[in-house]
Short mmCIF file of C-alpha atoms and ligand atoms in Angstrom, two decimals:
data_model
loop_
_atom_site.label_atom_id
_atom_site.label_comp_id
_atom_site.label_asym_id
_atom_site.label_seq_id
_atom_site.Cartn_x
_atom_site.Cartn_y
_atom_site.Cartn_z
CA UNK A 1 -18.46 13.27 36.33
CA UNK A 2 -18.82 9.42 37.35
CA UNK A 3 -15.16 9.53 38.72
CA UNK A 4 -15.91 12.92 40.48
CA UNK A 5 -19.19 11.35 42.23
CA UNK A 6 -17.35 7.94 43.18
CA UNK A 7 -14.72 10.54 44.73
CA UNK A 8 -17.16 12.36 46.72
CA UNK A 9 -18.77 9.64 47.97
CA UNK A 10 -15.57 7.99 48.67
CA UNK A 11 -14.21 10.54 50.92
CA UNK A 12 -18.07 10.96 52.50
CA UNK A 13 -17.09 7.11 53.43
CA UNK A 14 -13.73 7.78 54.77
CA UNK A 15 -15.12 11.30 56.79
CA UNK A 16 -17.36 9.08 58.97
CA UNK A 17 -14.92 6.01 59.78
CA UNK A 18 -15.04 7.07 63.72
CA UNK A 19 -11.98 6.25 65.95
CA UNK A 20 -13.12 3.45 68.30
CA UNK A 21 -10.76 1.17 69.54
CA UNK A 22 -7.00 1.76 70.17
CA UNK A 23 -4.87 -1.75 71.16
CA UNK A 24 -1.84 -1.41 72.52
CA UNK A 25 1.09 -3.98 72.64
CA UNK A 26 2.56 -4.29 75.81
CA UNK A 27 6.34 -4.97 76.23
CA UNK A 28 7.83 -0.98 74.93
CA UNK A 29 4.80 0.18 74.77
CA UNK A 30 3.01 0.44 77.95
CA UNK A 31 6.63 -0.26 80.35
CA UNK A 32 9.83 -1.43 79.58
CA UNK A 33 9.61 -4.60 80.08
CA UNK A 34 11.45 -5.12 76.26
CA UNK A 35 14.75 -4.22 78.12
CA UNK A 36 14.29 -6.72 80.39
CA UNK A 37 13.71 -9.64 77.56
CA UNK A 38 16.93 -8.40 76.53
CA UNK A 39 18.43 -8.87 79.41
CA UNK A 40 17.00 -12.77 80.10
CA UNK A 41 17.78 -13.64 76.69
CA UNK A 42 21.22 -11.83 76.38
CA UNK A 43 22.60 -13.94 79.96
CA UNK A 44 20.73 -17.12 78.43
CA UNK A 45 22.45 -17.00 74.93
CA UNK A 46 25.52 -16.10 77.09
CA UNK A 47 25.07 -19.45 78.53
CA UNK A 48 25.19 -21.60 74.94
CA UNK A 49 27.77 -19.07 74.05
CA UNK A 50 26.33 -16.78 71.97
CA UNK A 51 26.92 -13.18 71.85
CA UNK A 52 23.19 -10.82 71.18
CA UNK A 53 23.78 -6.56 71.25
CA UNK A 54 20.78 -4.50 71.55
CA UNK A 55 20.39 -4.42 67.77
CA UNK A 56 19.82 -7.96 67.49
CA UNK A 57 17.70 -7.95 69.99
CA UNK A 58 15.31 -5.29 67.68
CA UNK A 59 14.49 -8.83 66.11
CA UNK A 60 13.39 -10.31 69.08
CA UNK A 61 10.86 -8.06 69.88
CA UNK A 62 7.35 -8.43 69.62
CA UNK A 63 8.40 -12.56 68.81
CA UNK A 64 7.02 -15.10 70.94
CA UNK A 65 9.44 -16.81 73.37
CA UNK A 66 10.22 -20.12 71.52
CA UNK A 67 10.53 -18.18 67.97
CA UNK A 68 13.28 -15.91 69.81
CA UNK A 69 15.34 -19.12 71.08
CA UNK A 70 15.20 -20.32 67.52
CA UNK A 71 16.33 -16.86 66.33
CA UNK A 72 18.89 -16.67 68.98
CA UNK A 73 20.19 -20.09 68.20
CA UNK A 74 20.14 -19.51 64.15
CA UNK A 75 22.28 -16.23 65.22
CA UNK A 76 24.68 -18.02 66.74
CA UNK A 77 25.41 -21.22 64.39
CA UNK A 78 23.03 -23.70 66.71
CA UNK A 79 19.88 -23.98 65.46
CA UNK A 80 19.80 -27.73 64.94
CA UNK A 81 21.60 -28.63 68.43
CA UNK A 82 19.05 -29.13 70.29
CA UNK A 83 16.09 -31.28 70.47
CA UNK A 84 12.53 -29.47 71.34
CA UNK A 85 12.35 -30.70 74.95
CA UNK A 86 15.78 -28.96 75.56
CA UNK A 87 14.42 -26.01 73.56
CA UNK A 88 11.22 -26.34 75.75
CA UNK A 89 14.17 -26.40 78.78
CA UNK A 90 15.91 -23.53 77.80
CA UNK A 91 13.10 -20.83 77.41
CA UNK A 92 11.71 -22.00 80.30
CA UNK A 93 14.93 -21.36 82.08
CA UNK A 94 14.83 -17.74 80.30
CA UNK A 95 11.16 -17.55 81.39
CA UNK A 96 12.22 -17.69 85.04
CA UNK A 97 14.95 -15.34 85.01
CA UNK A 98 12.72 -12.61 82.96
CA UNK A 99 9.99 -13.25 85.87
CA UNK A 100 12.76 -12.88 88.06
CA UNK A 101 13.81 -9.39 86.73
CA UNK A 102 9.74 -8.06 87.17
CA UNK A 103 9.65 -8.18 90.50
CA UNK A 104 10.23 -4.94 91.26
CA UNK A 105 8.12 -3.88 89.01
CA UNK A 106 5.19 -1.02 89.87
CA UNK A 107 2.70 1.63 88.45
CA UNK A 108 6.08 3.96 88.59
CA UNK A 109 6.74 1.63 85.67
CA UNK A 110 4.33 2.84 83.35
CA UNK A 111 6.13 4.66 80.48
CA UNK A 112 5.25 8.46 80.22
CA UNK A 113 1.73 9.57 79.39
CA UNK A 114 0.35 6.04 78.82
CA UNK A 115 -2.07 6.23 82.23
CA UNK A 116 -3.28 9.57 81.39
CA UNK A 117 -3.97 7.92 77.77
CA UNK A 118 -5.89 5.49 79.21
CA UNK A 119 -7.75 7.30 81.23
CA UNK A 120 -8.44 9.74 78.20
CA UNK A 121 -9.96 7.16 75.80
CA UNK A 122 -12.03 5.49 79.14
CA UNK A 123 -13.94 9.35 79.13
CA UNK A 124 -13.51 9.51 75.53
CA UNK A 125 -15.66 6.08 74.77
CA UNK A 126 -12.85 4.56 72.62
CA UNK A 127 -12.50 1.02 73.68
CA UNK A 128 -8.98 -0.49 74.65
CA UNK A 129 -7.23 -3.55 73.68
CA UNK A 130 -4.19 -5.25 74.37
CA UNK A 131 -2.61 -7.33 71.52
CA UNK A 132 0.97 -8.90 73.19
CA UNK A 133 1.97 -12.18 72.67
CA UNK A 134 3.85 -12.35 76.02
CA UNK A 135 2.32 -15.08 78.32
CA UNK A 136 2.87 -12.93 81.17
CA UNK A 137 1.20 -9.74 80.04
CA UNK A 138 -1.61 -10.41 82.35
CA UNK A 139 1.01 -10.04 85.57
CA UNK A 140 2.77 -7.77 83.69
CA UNK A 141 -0.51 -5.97 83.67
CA UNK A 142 -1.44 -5.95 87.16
CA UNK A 143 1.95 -5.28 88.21
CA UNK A 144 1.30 -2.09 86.58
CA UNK A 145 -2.01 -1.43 88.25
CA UNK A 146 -3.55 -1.21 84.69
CA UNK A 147 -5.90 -4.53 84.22
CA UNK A 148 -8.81 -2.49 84.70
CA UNK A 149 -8.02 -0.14 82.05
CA UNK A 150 -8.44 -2.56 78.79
CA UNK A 151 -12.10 -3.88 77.47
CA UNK A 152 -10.25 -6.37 76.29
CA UNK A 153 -6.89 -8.24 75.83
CA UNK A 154 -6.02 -11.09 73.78
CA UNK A 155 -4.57 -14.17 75.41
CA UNK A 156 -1.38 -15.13 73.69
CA UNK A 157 -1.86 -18.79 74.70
CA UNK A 158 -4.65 -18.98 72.22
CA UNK A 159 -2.90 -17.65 69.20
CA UNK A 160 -2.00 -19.91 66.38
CA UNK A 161 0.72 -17.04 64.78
CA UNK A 162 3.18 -14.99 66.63
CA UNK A 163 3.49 -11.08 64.62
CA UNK A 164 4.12 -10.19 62.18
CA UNK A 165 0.64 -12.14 61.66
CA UNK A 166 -1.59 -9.80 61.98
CA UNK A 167 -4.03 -12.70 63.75
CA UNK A 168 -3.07 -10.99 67.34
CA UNK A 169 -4.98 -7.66 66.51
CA UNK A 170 -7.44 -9.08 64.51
CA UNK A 171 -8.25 -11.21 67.60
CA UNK A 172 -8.57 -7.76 69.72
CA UNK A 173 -10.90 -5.80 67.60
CA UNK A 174 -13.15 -9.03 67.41
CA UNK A 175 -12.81 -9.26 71.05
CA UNK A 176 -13.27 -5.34 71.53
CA UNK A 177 -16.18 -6.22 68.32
CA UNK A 178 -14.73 -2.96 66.17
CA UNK A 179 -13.51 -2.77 63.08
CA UNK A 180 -9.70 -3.25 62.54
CA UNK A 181 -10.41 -0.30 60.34
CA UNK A 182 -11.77 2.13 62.62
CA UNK A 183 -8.86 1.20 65.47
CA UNK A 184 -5.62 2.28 65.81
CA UNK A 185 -2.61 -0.11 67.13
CA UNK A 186 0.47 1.13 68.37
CA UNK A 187 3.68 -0.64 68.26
CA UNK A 188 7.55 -0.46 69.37
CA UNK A 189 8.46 -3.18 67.11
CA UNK A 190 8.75 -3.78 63.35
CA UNK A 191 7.14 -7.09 63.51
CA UNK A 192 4.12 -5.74 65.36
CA UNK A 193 3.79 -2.80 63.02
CA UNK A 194 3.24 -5.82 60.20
CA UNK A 195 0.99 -7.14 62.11
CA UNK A 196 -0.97 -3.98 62.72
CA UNK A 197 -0.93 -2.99 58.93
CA UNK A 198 -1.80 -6.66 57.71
CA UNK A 199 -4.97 -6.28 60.33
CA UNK A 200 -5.87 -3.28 58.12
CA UNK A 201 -5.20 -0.78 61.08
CA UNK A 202 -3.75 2.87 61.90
CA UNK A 203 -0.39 1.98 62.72
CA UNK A 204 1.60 4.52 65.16
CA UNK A 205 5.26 3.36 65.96
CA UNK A 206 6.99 4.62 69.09
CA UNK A 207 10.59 4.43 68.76
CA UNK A 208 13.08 5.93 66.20
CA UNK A 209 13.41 2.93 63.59
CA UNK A 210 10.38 1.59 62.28
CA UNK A 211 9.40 1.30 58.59
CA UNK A 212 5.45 1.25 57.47
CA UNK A 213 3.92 3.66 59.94
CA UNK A 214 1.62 5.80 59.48
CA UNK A 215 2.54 8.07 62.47
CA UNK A 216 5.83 7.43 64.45
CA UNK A 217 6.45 9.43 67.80
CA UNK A 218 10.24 9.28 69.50
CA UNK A 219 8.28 8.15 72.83
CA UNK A 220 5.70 7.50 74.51
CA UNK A 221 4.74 11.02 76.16
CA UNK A 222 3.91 11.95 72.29
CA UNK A 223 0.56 9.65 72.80
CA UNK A 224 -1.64 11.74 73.91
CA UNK A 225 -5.57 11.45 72.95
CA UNK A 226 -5.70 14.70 71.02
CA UNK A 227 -2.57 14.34 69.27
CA UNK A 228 -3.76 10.58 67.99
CA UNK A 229 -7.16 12.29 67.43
CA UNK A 230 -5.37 14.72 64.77
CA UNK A 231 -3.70 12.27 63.02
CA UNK A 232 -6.50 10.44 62.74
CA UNK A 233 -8.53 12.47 61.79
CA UNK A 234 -5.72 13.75 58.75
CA UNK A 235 -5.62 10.62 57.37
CA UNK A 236 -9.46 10.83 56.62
CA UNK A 237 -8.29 13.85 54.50
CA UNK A 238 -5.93 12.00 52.24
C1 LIG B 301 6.66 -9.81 73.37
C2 LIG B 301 8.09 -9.36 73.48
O1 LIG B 301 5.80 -8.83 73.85
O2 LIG B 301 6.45 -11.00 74.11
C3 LIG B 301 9.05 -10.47 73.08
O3 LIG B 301 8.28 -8.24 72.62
C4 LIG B 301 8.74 -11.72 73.89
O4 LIG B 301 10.36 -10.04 73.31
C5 LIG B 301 7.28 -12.10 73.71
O5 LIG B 301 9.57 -12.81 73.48
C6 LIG B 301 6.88 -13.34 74.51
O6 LIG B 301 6.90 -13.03 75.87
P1 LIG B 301 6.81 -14.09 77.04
O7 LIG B 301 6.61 -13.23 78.25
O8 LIG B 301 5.61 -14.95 76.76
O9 LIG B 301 8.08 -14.87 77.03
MG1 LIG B 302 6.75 -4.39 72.05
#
């Protein structure tokens, strides 16, 4: 009878979290800017002569710039050959060439059905973060024609933990002032799916390879605002 009442009143809890907040990372997510990390840090590495394939770079993503050299370097045998002003040197150097490889880019860079998403939870009242540790998500951003879109986007510079800490979307529903509970994050990379789930967040992974979701879609054109409304709504069932 008691467990039957503390049952009831549990899922009377769960039946009125609301969806209010959905933060997005950027780099996979929003364009496809990922590939062109790759592409910076694959001619870099090239450089110290190392080798990275597009499945090492999976490790790389959604890790901030200096924890990627490291990772890069580790990869390749090197990790204690260089001081930290050369390693300071070096992503800088990869810094430029990524730049370098953006500046082309343009709203016809926005990966499918993200604008229409954004526009959907702007009428829908669901408040929008952005949660990317990339120090040039806010070009990146207006590149894209989308600054206006998000209520509120986390500056990387500030963070003390790269993901999988899940300090990055903690720091966006704070800033967005909703609970990591009643927000949804959505990821392309393991480490930012971590990051989501440590948060205590609805995780949805976009890509084909990601472990811990709670909702994974092949791409991006899946992410519509009824389709994440249905799932979220499921999960109040379970
Ligand atoms: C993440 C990318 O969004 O940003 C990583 O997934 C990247 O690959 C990181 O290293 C840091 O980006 P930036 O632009 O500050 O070098
Ligand atoms: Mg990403």
């Amino acid at each position: 009878m008691g467990g039957a009442l503390h049952n009831r009143s549990q899922m009377m809890q769960k039946t009125t979290m609301k969806l209010e907040a959905v933060v997005f990372d950027l780099d996979g997510v929003i364009t496809d800017t990922a590939h062109y990390h790759f592409v910076a840090w694959r001619d870099i590495a090239k450089e110290l002569g190392i080798v990275i394939d597009e499945a090492f770079n999976e490790r790389l993503k959604g890790v901030s710039r200096l924890d990627s050299l490291r990772l890069i370097l580790a990869h390749g045998g090197k990790a204690d050959q260089f001081s930290d002003a050369e390693l300071e040197t070096i992503a800088t150097r990869k810094n430029e060439h990524y730049v370098s490889l953006l500046s082309d880019l343009s709203p016809a860079d926005i990966l499918p059905g993200i604008a229409d998403l954004l526009q959907s939870l702007r009428q829908g009242g669901i408040r929008v973060g952005l949660a990317s540790v990339s120090k040039n998500a806010p070009q990146v951003l207006a590149a894209l024609g989308l600054t206006e879109c998000f209520d509120y986007c986390a500056d990387a510079a500030k963070l003390t933990h790269s993901k999988p800490h899940p300090e990055i979307f903690l720091t966006a529903c704070a800033g967005l002032g909703v609970a990591p509970e009643n927000a949804i994050g959505i990821e392309d990379a393991q480490a930012g799916v971590a990051s989501i789930k440590g948060a205590g967040m609805y995780a949805v992974g976009v890509g084909s390879q990601l472990e811990g979701v709670d909702w994974l879609v092949p791409c991006t054109s899946y992410l519509t605002l009824p389709a994440l409304s249905a799932h979220w709504a499921d999960r109040q069932q379970h």
